[in-house]
Structure formats: structure tokens, C-alpha cells
Tab-separated table of C-alpha atoms in Angstrom:
chain	number	residue	atom	x	y	z
A	1	MET	CA	15.331	-58.268	4.001
A	2	PRO	CA	13.299	-58.082	7.850
A	3	GLY	CA	13.607	-61.057	9.070
A	4	GLY	CA	16.301	-63.467	8.897
A	5	ARG	CA	17.456	-67.690	7.598
A	6	SER	CA	14.530	-70.285	8.326
A	7	SER	CA	14.038	-70.534	11.348
A	8	PRO	CA	10.983	-72.693	14.185
A	9	PRO	CA	9.399	-70.249	15.170
A	10	HIS	CA	8.698	-68.299	18.676
A	11	GLY	CA	6.679	-66.694	20.045
A	12	ARG	CA	3.092	-66.230	20.424
A	13	HIS	CA	1.293	-67.457	17.538
A	14	ASN	CA	-2.357	-67.704	16.688
A	15	ARG	CA	-4.802	-69.940	14.529
A	16	GLY	CA	-5.968	-68.733	11.546
A	17	CYS	CA	-5.162	-67.774	7.621
A	18	LEU	CA	-6.678	-64.938	5.169
A	19	PRO	CA	-9.765	-65.904	4.241
A	20	THR	CA	-9.051	-63.691	0.754
A	21	SER	CA	-6.245	-65.374	0.352
A	22	PRO	CA	-6.421	-69.523	-1.472
A	23	THR	CA	-2.135	-69.464	-1.589
A	24	CYS	CA	-1.000	-69.673	2.062
A	25	GLN	CA	-0.954	-72.970	3.907
A	26	ILE	CA	-0.183	-74.331	7.253
A	27	TRP	CA	3.859	-73.638	8.247
A	28	ARG	CA	4.888	-76.813	10.728
A	29	SER	CA	8.240	-77.182	11.684
A	30	GLN	CA	9.464	-81.112	12.520
A	31	SER	CA	10.893	-79.795	15.992
A	32	TYR	CA	7.485	-78.827	17.247
A	33	PRO	CA	4.363	-81.675	18.423
A	34	ALA	CA	1.812	-82.596	15.586
A	35	GLN	CA	-1.072	-81.026	16.865
A	36	ARG	CA	0.385	-77.804	18.465
A	37	THR	CA	-0.637	-75.293	15.124
A	38	GLN	CA	1.452	-73.091	13.502
A	39	PRO	CA	1.555	-69.488	11.836
A	40	LEU	CA	0.610	-70.388	8.305
A	41	LEU	CA	3.268	-69.703	5.526
A	42	CYS	CA	1.279	-66.667	2.927
A	43	ARG	CA	2.753	-67.135	-0.520
A	44	ASP	CA	-0.064	-64.179	-2.112
A	45	MET	CA	1.880	-61.752	-3.786
A	46	ALA	CA	-0.687	-59.352	-3.774
A	47	LEU	CA	-0.238	-59.214	-0.403
A	48	GLN	CA	3.432	-58.989	0.218
A	49	ASN	CA	3.371	-55.978	-2.571
A	50	ALA	CA	0.819	-54.125	-0.562
A	51	LEU	CA	3.002	-54.791	2.390
A	52	TYR	CA	6.003	-53.384	0.906
A	53	THR	CA	4.626	-50.609	-0.716
A	54	GLY	CA	2.464	-49.325	2.801
A	55	ASP	CA	-0.659	-49.856	0.358
A	56	LEU	CA	-3.368	-49.566	3.679
A	57	ALA	CA	-6.488	-49.366	1.679
A	58	ARG	CA	-5.515	-52.793	-0.402
A	59	LEU	CA	-4.481	-54.197	3.459
A	60	GLN	CA	-7.025	-53.653	4.633
A	61	ASP	CA	-9.481	-54.936	1.879
A	62	LEU	CA	-6.903	-58.609	2.475
A	63	PHE	CA	-7.599	-58.140	6.890
A	64	PRO	CA	-10.944	-57.703	7.070
A	65	PRO	CA	-11.423	-57.543	10.701
A	66	GLN	CA	-12.669	-60.971	11.737
A	67	SER	CA	-8.861	-62.122	9.931
A	68	THR	CA	-5.243	-62.896	11.591
A	69	ALA	CA	-2.267	-61.046	10.385
A	70	ASP	CA	-0.277	-64.268	12.374
A	71	LEU	CA	1.478	-64.759	9.089
A	72	LEU	CA	4.574	-66.283	7.738
A	73	LEU	CA	6.322	-64.528	4.825
A	74	GLU	CA	8.201	-66.277	2.309
A	75	SER	CA	11.274	-64.163	1.371
A	76	ARG	CA	15.258	-64.324	0.036
A	77	ALA	CA	18.351	-63.126	1.852
A	78	ALA	CA	19.796	-60.088	0.458
A	79	GLU	CA	22.534	-61.831	-0.873
A	80	PRO	CA	23.595	-65.162	-2.532
A	81	ARG	CA	25.226	-67.524	-0.468
A	82	TRP	CA	27.187	-70.531	-0.732
A	83	SER	CA	25.000	-73.889	-0.156
A	84	SER	CA	25.381	-77.358	-1.590
A	85	HIS	CA	22.999	-79.959	-2.423
A	86	GLN	CA	24.860	-82.386	-2.893
A	87	ARG	CA	28.246	-84.035	-2.051
A	88	GLY	CA	30.619	-82.191	-3.499
A	89	LEU	CA	28.900	-79.650	-5.458
A	90	TRP	CA	28.330	-76.370	-4.089
A	91	SER	CA	26.252	-73.398	-5.930
A	92	LEU	CA	25.611	-69.712	-5.286
A	93	THR	CA	21.603	-69.018	-4.356
A	94	TYR	CA	19.539	-67.036	-2.313
A	95	GLU	CA	18.602	-68.624	0.455
A	96	GLU	CA	15.161	-68.187	1.404
A	97	GLU	CA	13.964	-66.345	4.897
A	98	LEU	CA	11.173	-65.463	7.164
A	99	THR	CA	9.053	-62.833	7.926
A	100	THR	CA	5.661	-61.190	9.483
A	101	PRO	CA	4.034	-58.746	8.263
A	102	LEU	CA	4.413	-56.989	10.711
A	103	HIS	CA	8.246	-57.054	10.187
A	104	VAL	CA	8.074	-55.697	6.922
A	105	ALA	CA	6.155	-52.663	8.464
A	106	ALA	CA	8.039	-51.791	10.518
A	107	SER	CA	11.129	-52.455	9.035
A	108	ARG	CA	9.392	-49.619	6.331
A	109	GLY	CA	8.658	-47.550	8.973
A	110	HIS	CA	5.078	-48.034	7.801
A	111	THR	CA	2.864	-47.376	11.214
A	112	GLU	CA	-0.530	-47.213	10.381
A	113	VAL	CA	0.090	-50.700	8.804
A	114	LEU	CA	1.553	-51.748	12.371
A	115	ARG	CA	-1.394	-50.394	13.716
A	116	LEU	CA	-4.075	-52.427	11.424
A	117	LEU	CA	-2.144	-55.691	11.549
A	118	LEU	CA	-2.268	-55.281	15.343
A	119	ARG	CA	-5.478	-55.540	15.444
A	120	ARG	CA	-6.308	-58.772	13.482
A	121	ARG	CA	-3.769	-60.304	15.942
A	122	ALA	CA	-0.389	-59.745	14.630
A	123	SER	CA	1.699	-61.010	17.923
A	124	PRO	CA	4.559	-58.478	18.768
A	125	ASP	CA	6.976	-60.821	20.159
A	126	SER	CA	6.719	-62.926	17.037
A	127	ALA	CA	10.219	-63.662	15.478
A	128	PRO	CA	10.650	-66.337	12.754
A	129	GLY	CA	14.126	-65.588	11.657
A	130	GLY	CA	15.737	-64.699	15.250
A	131	ARG	CA	14.706	-60.961	15.257
A	132	THR	CA	11.082	-59.173	16.565
A	133	ALA	CA	9.673	-56.865	14.670
A	134	LEU	CA	10.452	-54.399	17.493
A	135	HIS	CA	14.277	-54.969	16.560
A	136	GLU	CA	13.595	-53.953	13.113
A	137	ALA	CA	12.058	-50.721	13.884
A	138	CYS	CA	14.770	-49.903	16.150
A	139	THR	CA	17.375	-50.869	13.363
A	140	ALA	CA	15.774	-47.956	11.372
A	141	GLY	CA	15.301	-45.752	13.426
A	142	HIS	CA	10.856	-45.567	12.581
A	143	ALA	CA	10.360	-44.317	16.267
A	144	ALA	CA	6.824	-43.940	15.088
A	145	CYS	CA	6.981	-48.244	14.774
A	146	VAL	CA	8.744	-48.269	17.913
A	147	HIS	CA	6.349	-46.658	20.014
A	148	VAL	CA	3.250	-48.879	18.528
A	149	LEU	CA	5.340	-51.797	18.973
A	150	LEU	CA	5.919	-50.668	22.621
A	151	VAL	CA	2.309	-49.560	23.220
A	152	ALA	CA	1.252	-53.158	22.125
A	153	GLY	CA	3.040	-55.524	24.534
A	154	ALA	CA	6.640	-56.254	22.361
A	155	ASP	CA	9.195	-56.948	24.381
A	156	PRO	CA	12.055	-54.005	24.901
A	157	ASN	CA	14.575	-56.443	26.188
A	158	ILE	CA	14.455	-60.281	24.305
A	159	PRO	CA	17.656	-60.369	22.339
A	160	ASP	CA	17.883	-61.613	18.824
A	161	GLN	CA	19.880	-64.308	17.133
A	162	ASP	CA	22.652	-62.198	18.069
A	163	GLY	CA	21.828	-61.929	21.555
A	164	LYS	CA	21.399	-58.202	20.866
A	165	ARG	CA	18.573	-56.598	22.853
A	166	PRO	CA	16.780	-53.384	21.089
A	167	LEU	CA	18.514	-50.997	22.634
A	168	HIS	CA	22.232	-51.696	21.402
A	169	LEU	CA	19.994	-51.825	17.418
A	170	CYS	CA	19.237	-48.173	17.799
A	171	ARG	CA	20.765	-46.673	14.559
A	172	GLY	CA	19.111	-43.606	12.213
A	173	LEU	CA	17.897	-40.545	12.749
A	174	GLY	CA	15.049	-41.934	15.299
A	175	ILE	CA	18.016	-43.211	17.205
A	176	LEU	CA	17.519	-40.653	20.501
A	177	GLU	CA	13.690	-41.166	20.425
A	178	CYS	CA	13.952	-44.552	19.780
A	179	VAL	CA	16.122	-45.037	22.840
A	180	GLU	CA	14.421	-43.221	24.965
A	181	LEU	CA	10.748	-44.806	24.287
A	182	LEU	CA	12.608	-48.233	25.319
A	183	LEU	CA	14.049	-47.152	28.365
A	184	LYS	CA	10.200	-45.534	29.142
A	185	PHE	CA	8.401	-49.621	28.527
A	186	GLY	CA	11.079	-51.211	31.243
A	187	ALA	CA	14.607	-51.305	28.645
A	188	GLN	CA	17.878	-52.201	30.940
A	189	VAL	CA	20.042	-49.596	30.411
A	190	ASP	CA	22.770	-51.592	31.174
A	191	GLY	CA	21.821	-54.898	29.254
A	192	ARG	CA	24.206	-56.495	28.317
A	193	THR	CA	24.619	-58.446	24.551
A	194	GLU	CA	24.860	-62.364	24.641
A	195	ASP	CA	28.761	-63.143	23.403
A	196	GLU	CA	30.518	-59.769	24.130
A	197	GLU	CA	28.057	-58.845	26.970
A	198	GLU	CA	28.766	-54.784	25.723
A	199	THR	CA	25.865	-52.437	27.619
A	200	PRO	CA	24.430	-49.999	24.983
A	201	LEU	CA	26.784	-47.850	26.340
A	202	HIS	CA	29.796	-49.926	24.339
A	203	ILE	CA	27.782	-49.250	22.068
A	204	ALA	CA	27.804	-45.129	22.456
A	205	ALA	CA	31.537	-45.413	22.763
A	206	ARG	CA	31.694	-47.606	19.362
A	207	LEU	CA	29.354	-44.786	17.171
A	208	GLY	CA	31.331	-41.787	18.712
A	209	HIS	CA	27.212	-40.777	18.952
A	210	VAL	CA	27.735	-38.150	22.079
A	211	GLU	CA	24.171	-37.468	22.690
A	212	LEU	CA	23.044	-40.592	22.623
A	213	ALA	CA	25.960	-41.854	25.944
A	214	ASP	CA	24.545	-38.823	28.003
A	215	LEU	CA	20.335	-39.914	27.592
A	216	LEU	CA	22.209	-43.554	28.484
A	217	LEU	CA	23.675	-41.954	31.446
A	218	ARG	CA	21.210	-40.017	32.658
A	219	TRP	CA	19.173	-42.625	32.639
A	220	GLY	CA	21.626	-44.559	34.912
A	221	ALA	CA	24.123	-46.889	32.736
A	222	HIS	CA	27.264	-46.995	34.824
A	223	PRO	CA	29.982	-44.704	33.240
A	224	ASP	CA	32.928	-48.017	34.545
A	225	VAL	CA	31.003	-51.426	32.869
A	226	ARG	CA	33.144	-54.115	31.041
A	227	ASN	CA	32.540	-55.961	28.259
A	228	ALA	CA	34.060	-58.913	28.024
A	229	ASP	CA	37.053	-58.329	27.053
A	230	GLY	CA	36.912	-56.159	29.909
A	231	TRP	CA	37.133	-52.728	28.124
A	232	THR	CA	34.317	-50.074	29.206
A	233	PRO	CA	33.270	-47.288	27.335
A	234	LEU	CA	36.369	-44.740	27.967
A	235	LEU	CA	38.579	-47.422	26.394
A	236	VAL	CA	36.122	-47.978	23.683
A	237	ALA	CA	35.551	-44.097	23.219
A	238	CYS	CA	39.224	-43.951	22.666
A	239	ASP	CA	39.865	-47.022	20.344
A	240	THR	CA	37.899	-44.984	18.108
A	241	HIS	CA	39.818	-43.810	14.487
A	242	SER	CA	39.110	-42.113	10.767
A	243	GLN	CA	38.216	-44.913	8.764
A	244	SER	CA	39.814	-41.081	6.163
A	245	PRO	CA	41.964	-37.951	5.901
A	246	GLN	CA	38.401	-36.407	4.975
A	247	ASP	CA	37.033	-37.505	8.523
A	248	ALA	CA	40.019	-37.144	11.098
A	249	GLU	CA	39.341	-34.114	12.822
A	250	ALA	CA	35.559	-34.683	12.893
A	251	THR	CA	35.669	-37.590	14.369
A	252	THR	CA	39.008	-36.849	17.205
A	253	ASN	CA	36.524	-33.894	17.873
A	254	ARG	CA	33.695	-36.313	19.310
A	255	CYS	CA	36.446	-38.730	21.009
A	256	PHE	CA	36.914	-35.849	23.253
A	257	GLN	CA	33.448	-34.749	23.629
A	258	LEU	CA	32.213	-38.559	24.873
A	259	CYS	CA	35.646	-38.956	26.856
A	260	SER	CA	35.491	-35.042	28.291
A	261	LEU	CA	31.776	-36.950	29.020
A	262	LEU	CA	32.984	-39.656	30.339
A	263	ILE	CA	35.168	-38.925	32.934
A	264	SER	CA	32.899	-36.149	33.948
A	265	VAL	CA	30.494	-39.156	35.444
A	266	GLY	CA	33.244	-40.596	36.458
A	267	ALA	CA	34.822	-42.848	34.480
A	268	ASP	CA	38.475	-44.233	35.752
A	269	ALA	CA	40.692	-42.328	32.694
A	270	ASP	CA	43.701	-45.408	33.754
A	271	ALA	CA	41.278	-48.602	33.607
A	272	ALA	CA	43.156	-51.531	32.152
A	273	ASN	CA	41.906	-54.157	29.569
A	274	GLN	CA	42.829	-57.259	29.297
A	275	ASP	CA	45.717	-56.993	27.294
A	276	LYS	CA	46.387	-53.493	29.582
A	277	GLN	CA	46.118	-51.304	27.561
A	278	ARG	CA	44.514	-47.949	29.190
A	279	PRO	CA	42.918	-45.080	27.125
A	280	LEU	CA	46.101	-43.561	27.057
A	281	HIS	CA	47.529	-46.149	25.042
A	282	LEU	CA	44.837	-46.345	23.070
A	283	ALA	CA	44.382	-42.669	22.293
A	284	CYS	CA	48.198	-42.498	21.605
A	285	ARG	CA	47.298	-45.014	18.786
A	286	HIS	CA	44.950	-42.958	17.778
A	287	GLY	CA	46.596	-39.897	17.271
A	288	HIS	CA	43.611	-37.611	19.480
A	289	SER	CA	45.864	-35.120	21.305
A	290	ALA	CA	43.401	-33.215	22.748
A	291	VAL	CA	42.451	-36.479	24.350
A	292	VAL	CA	45.739	-36.832	26.066
A	293	GLU	CA	45.822	-33.920	26.869
A	294	LEU	CA	42.348	-34.489	28.497
A	295	LEU	CA	43.769	-37.770	30.209
A	296	LEU	CA	47.550	-36.746	31.048
A	297	SER	CA	45.849	-34.043	33.266
A	298	CYS	CA	44.116	-36.277	35.354
A	299	GLY	CA	46.709	-37.813	36.607
A	300	VAL	CA	47.475	-41.181	34.395
A	301	SER	CA	49.999	-43.573	34.212
A	302	THR	CA	51.969	-41.825	31.605
A	303	ASN	CA	54.472	-44.920	31.736
A	304	ALA	CA	52.066	-47.778	32.069
A	305	MET	CA	52.568	-50.415	29.407
A	306	ASP	CA	50.054	-52.786	28.209
A	307	TYR	CA	50.681	-57.025	27.259
A	308	GLY	CA	53.117	-56.047	24.122
A	309	GLY	CA	55.674	-53.754	26.709
A	310	HIS	CA	54.859	-50.364	24.857
A	311	THR	CA	54.257	-47.729	26.636
A	312	PRO	CA	51.707	-43.829	25.681
A	313	LEU	CA	54.621	-42.796	23.940
A	314	HIS	CA	55.911	-45.511	21.450
A	315	CYS	CA	51.975	-46.216	20.514
A	316	ALA	CA	52.189	-42.499	20.111
A	317	LEU	CA	55.759	-42.904	17.907
A	318	GLN	CA	53.540	-46.120	15.756
A	319	GLY	CA	50.605	-44.080	14.945
A	320	PRO	CA	48.788	-43.611	11.585
A	321	ALA	CA	49.873	-41.198	8.874
A	322	THR	CA	46.634	-39.679	9.527
A	323	ALA	CA	48.056	-38.432	13.251
A	324	LEU	CA	49.672	-35.901	11.012
A	325	ALA	CA	46.884	-33.491	10.967
A	326	HIS	CA	46.840	-33.617	14.132
A	327	SER	CA	49.619	-32.359	15.310
A	328	PRO	CA	51.450	-35.401	16.980
A	329	GLU	CA	54.304	-33.216	17.997
A	330	HIS	CA	52.242	-32.038	20.568
A	331	MET	CA	50.749	-34.515	21.924
A	332	VAL	CA	54.705	-35.910	22.039
A	333	GLN	CA	55.615	-32.583	24.223
A	334	ALA	CA	52.646	-33.365	26.558
A	335	LEU	CA	53.929	-36.327	27.620
A	336	LEU	CA	57.302	-35.926	27.555
A	337	ASN	CA	56.901	-32.603	29.722
A	338	HIS	CA	54.215	-35.744	32.130
A	339	GLY	CA	57.467	-37.708	32.658
A	340	ALA	CA	57.278	-40.033	30.199
A	341	VAL	CA	60.278	-41.968	29.221
A	342	ARG	CA	62.629	-41.783	26.746
A	343	VAL	CA	62.669	-43.295	23.112
A	344	TRP	CA	65.680	-45.902	22.827
A	345	PRO	CA	68.868	-43.282	21.110
A	346	GLY	CA	69.426	-45.964	18.782
A	347	ALA	CA	65.570	-45.913	18.139
A	348	LEU	CA	65.824	-42.541	17.210
A	349	PRO	CA	66.567	-43.525	13.074
A	350	LYS	CA	63.464	-45.571	13.041
A	351	VAL	CA	61.558	-42.418	14.943
A	352	LEU	CA	63.262	-40.049	12.018
A	353	ASP	CA	62.481	-42.338	9.256
A	354	ARG	CA	58.640	-42.494	10.745
A	355	TRP	CA	57.963	-39.536	10.903
A	356	CYS	CA	60.863	-36.095	9.582
A	357	MET	CA	57.940	-35.317	7.653
A	358	SER	CA	56.880	-33.854	11.194
A	359	PRO	CA	59.725	-32.029	11.907
A	360	ARG	CA	58.085	-31.159	15.322
A	361	THR	CA	57.791	-34.502	16.919
A	362	ILE	CA	61.985	-35.209	15.670
A	363	GLU	CA	62.391	-31.247	17.549
A	364	VAL	CA	60.854	-32.146	20.785
A	365	LEU	CA	62.105	-35.776	20.818
A	366	MET	CA	66.396	-33.831	20.834
A	367	ASN	CA	65.298	-31.650	22.867
A	368	THR	CA	65.528	-34.748	25.637
A	369	TYR	CA	68.993	-35.623	24.596
A	370	CYS	CA	72.052	-33.606	25.406
A	371	VAL	CA	73.088	-34.923	22.667
A	372	VAL	CA	72.190	-35.862	18.609
A	373	GLN	CA	72.580	-39.305	18.870
A	374	LEU	CA	72.020	-40.117	15.186
A	375	PRO	CA	74.328	-42.585	13.258
A	376	GLU	CA	76.180	-40.374	10.214
A	377	GLU	CA	74.208	-42.008	7.763
A	378	ALA	CA	70.697	-40.899	9.246
A	379	LYS	CA	70.132	-37.909	6.315
A	380	GLY	CA	69.801	-40.768	4.197
A	381	LEU	CA	66.472	-41.484	6.021
A	382	VAL	CA	64.822	-38.271	4.830
A	383	PRO	CA	63.620	-37.656	1.395
A	384	PRO	CA	65.061	-34.921	-0.881
A	385	GLU	CA	61.697	-32.653	-0.677
A	386	ILE	CA	61.181	-33.266	3.308
A	387	LEU	CA	64.709	-31.515	3.740
A	388	GLN	CA	64.094	-28.902	0.986
A	389	LYS	CA	60.791	-27.760	2.310
A	390	HIS	CA	62.222	-28.000	5.903
A	391	HIS	CA	66.229	-27.052	4.560
A	392	ARG	CA	66.907	-24.816	8.748
A	393	PHE	CA	65.511	-28.089	10.866
A	394	TYR	CA	66.765	-30.644	9.300
A	395	THR	CA	70.103	-28.535	8.703
A	396	SER	CA	70.321	-27.818	12.356
A	397	LEU	CA	69.620	-31.432	13.419
A	398	PHE	CA	72.123	-33.027	11.282
A	399	GLY	CA	75.072	-30.287	12.263
A	400	LEU	CA	74.606	-31.616	14.969
A	401	VAL	CA	74.946	-35.065	14.414
A	402	ARG	CA	78.046	-36.357	18.221
A	403	GLN	CA	78.341	-32.553	18.160
A	404	PRO	CA	78.070	-30.950	22.185
A	405	ARG	CA	74.396	-28.740	22.195
A	406	SER	CA	74.176	-24.802	23.794
A	407	LEU	CA	74.870	-24.250	27.094
A	408	GLN	CA	71.046	-23.657	27.861
A	409	HIS	CA	70.050	-26.488	26.574
A	410	LEU	CA	72.150	-28.541	28.921
A	411	CYS	CA	70.918	-26.474	31.461
A	412	ARG	CA	66.997	-27.460	29.960
A	413	CYS	CA	68.481	-30.929	30.617
A	414	ALA	CA	69.961	-30.869	34.315
A	415	LEU	CA	66.935	-29.205	35.646
A	416	ARG	CA	64.519	-31.673	33.929
A	417	CYS	CA	66.564	-34.572	34.796
A	418	HIS	CA	66.904	-33.201	38.506
A	419	LEU	CA	63.042	-32.426	38.321
A	420	GLU	CA	62.363	-35.783	37.251
A	421	GLY	CA	59.148	-37.610	38.678
A	422	CYS	CA	57.597	-34.108	39.292
A	423	LEU	CA	57.507	-32.226	36.372
A	424	PRO	CA	53.583	-31.645	35.450
A	425	HIS	CA	53.638	-29.961	38.817
A	426	ALA	CA	56.775	-28.691	39.736
A	427	LEU	CA	57.713	-26.248	36.145
A	428	PRO	CA	54.549	-23.856	36.688
A	429	ARG	CA	55.120	-23.608	39.851
A	430	LEU	CA	59.161	-22.326	38.689
A	431	PRO	CA	59.381	-18.487	39.397
A	432	LEU	CA	60.873	-17.689	35.888
A	433	PRO	CA	59.878	-15.066	32.365
A	434	ARG	CA	57.177	-16.884	30.849
A	435	ARG	CA	59.338	-17.245	28.158
A	436	LEU	CA	62.115	-18.842	30.017
A	437	LEU	CA	59.061	-21.261	30.972
A	438	ARG	CA	58.179	-22.319	27.567
A	439	PHE	CA	62.018	-23.692	26.554
A	440	LEU	CA	61.882	-26.225	29.681
A	441	GLN	CA	58.384	-26.841	28.995
A	442	LEU	CA	60.584	-28.389	25.024
A	443	ASP	CA	58.288	-24.929	23.162
A	444	PHE	CA	58.912	-25.314	19.532
A	445	GLU	CA	61.524	-23.164	18.319
A	446	ASP	CA	61.673	-24.837	14.420
A	447	VAL	CA	65.689	-25.964	14.605
A	448	LEU	CA	67.988	-27.127	16.681
A	449	TYR	CA	70.514	-25.322	18.828
């Protein structure tokens, strides 16, 4: 329901009541002086029904020209909550909440009703439950209501009970129009939430909303602003992940577009948060292969460790199963070709156990060693159906355990070791045939020699 929990109202209030509503009564807060008049509490169900249905004709009758719409309405919370009325006795009840006619109209998109209430002296910044009508209109994405309230003088920078400004709450189909209206009426583009200290650009990054981020940046949003935990919008964007395999591709595409946009306007591609996590760590952990290659092209630190001692390659190999849909082998290949430190050989059985369904990931890792360093019992880590599906590759892998590799492969290892530290710049400049160059860059052959 619009509004919030019962609490003393704040903002501008006018004295008066509906002359046609006998069920209205004075509502006072104990925290206010007795002589101060508060908005009236109205329990008229006819009024409430007209408000919720947007019945303009009925409301015009209920609000004649000399009446006031500066009223309070009681409503129930959307969900029951546990409460205690006696010591040791708890019950599940619906809490009563306070709202106003203006909140109801704004949350439901009743624009003409909103205009009527404002003409009847409804206070645009009234917030009996901690939210103004502007907060409600932005949350629902009703751009027309947002415009009406702003023209009436609603404050575009006032925080709600959770410390969020209207610009932080914009959602729905009208999100872009709502945001642009708020900015035109003076909303602070880098205004922060009170606890998390997040800007609207952080919110856009978390939503994966490329068009919203672009709009905010065009209005001057700072691309490297940090929240209370040291996260920049780029870090937030790289931390997005899909909730199911079905939307994994769409999430990755949005993440790539958002990161490209932020980097194009000067965002620090190597900024670390308080846990020393960088965008590359987060992109690897969530399997965003295209974002990983984008960040590597910016020259970010390939072997930087977070507070847990994890490098980006560790994060990539600890990523979710949904990463299989986005070819994790390309992400691992890119990291290794940009100088990522190889996996400790003793950890290879764990990697095999986790990524056996992606034989190319195993292949690219094994091709950075001169010898296949797996124990004899490692074959038991791969399920029979996977062995059968990728028979050629796994036959070659287990056939090389503790055996010498081909001379061509040993030459590759020697050259890569010699160029260590400058691989991404040196390899493409070598005057070699394209096929041999791809071989040096760990191109996939689906078999080991």
C-alpha cells in the first residue's frame, strides 16, 4: 500500500476537513505541542473507494472548492507482521499504516485526481509514513504524476524513511521519463542514499539499465563515485549475475554494454573496493567473458589479489555453472594470454572435477605446462557420460599423464616463458604465420599432444 508505518507526519499541513465526511476526526501526535493542528484522519470508505478507483467525478463532489484534501487515511500493510500486545504473547496481525489521498493517486497513476487534490490544498511534500507522493509516483513509474507533483513544488531531493531520494526509486516503464523530469526540476544527479551512500548511477548499474546510465552520465553523473563500501558503478555493473540459465545471455550482454559505456566516459577499469576486489575479479567470478576481454584490453592488473588471496583466474575457475553457457574457455584463455599466473599443479584435480563438462577449459590450462601433472586416479573425477561425450580429448589427456609432451608444444612453452610479462604485446608482433601464432596463443584443438 502507499504510505508507510504509522508515525508522526512531517511537512506542510493545513487545518480543515471534508464537510461531506462525518467520519473524519482530528488526529494528533503526542510528540507535537497540543496547540499545533495536524491533518485530519479520515475513515470515510466512500472517499477511499473513489481514490483507489480514480473516480474523478465522485471526488469532485467530495471535495468542493472550499474543502481541503490535506487528510490522513488509514490502511493495512500489504503483509501481516508479528506483533506483541502482551508480554510473551505474539500474534500475526496487519499493521495499520497512514497515507494521504495524494499518495494513493500518485501510486496508482490517477493524474487528474492528483491535480484536483493539489487544487484542494493537499501538501505535495506530506510524508506521514516516511514517503512523499513523489516517491510513490517514481516507484510506480508514473511520469505524468511526477510532472504534476514537481510543478506543484514537490521537493525532488527529499529522502524517504530509508534515506532514498526520488531519483533512486524510479522504476517501471516510465523510468527514463521520470528521471529526466526530476533532473530538470533540480534533482541532484549524484545525490546519495543516507546509509549506503549510493548515487543513482550505482542503482542503474545494479539494474543493468544501460539507457538510464547513459542518461545520468549525460547529465553529469560522476563515473567513479564510490559508495560506503568503496564500490564504483563499474564494480557494481561487473557484479551483476543472472538468476537462471535462461536469462544468462541477456544479463551478460547488458553487463558488457554498461561496462563499455562507463569505460568510454573515463571510469577507472582497475578500481578496487574495500575488499580489494576489482572489476576483473567480479567479471571472472560471474562468467562475463566479453567483459573480461574488454577489461584486459584496458591494461588492468591480471594478477591482482583480493583480500582473500584470489586472482582473476582463481575467480574464473570458481565461477558458477551458468558460465558454461558463455564459453569459459575463452575467458581463461584471455587471462593466460595476458600473463595470468598458472594454476598451482596440485589444484588441477579440483579444476578437472569442476570443469570436466568444458574440456576446452581443461585443454587451455594443460597447455601452459610442459607435463600433464595429474594423479593416476584423476580419471575417476570425470563422469562416464562426459568421458564418452568427449572421448577423443579425455583419451589424449589421460594418455599423457606423467608422459612427455610433443616437441612443438615444448617449444611453445619455452617461448611463452621467455616472453613472460609482455605476452599480450609481444605475441601479436612476432613475424609468424597466422596458424602458428594462434598455436602460441593457446588456440583450441580439442586434443592434447
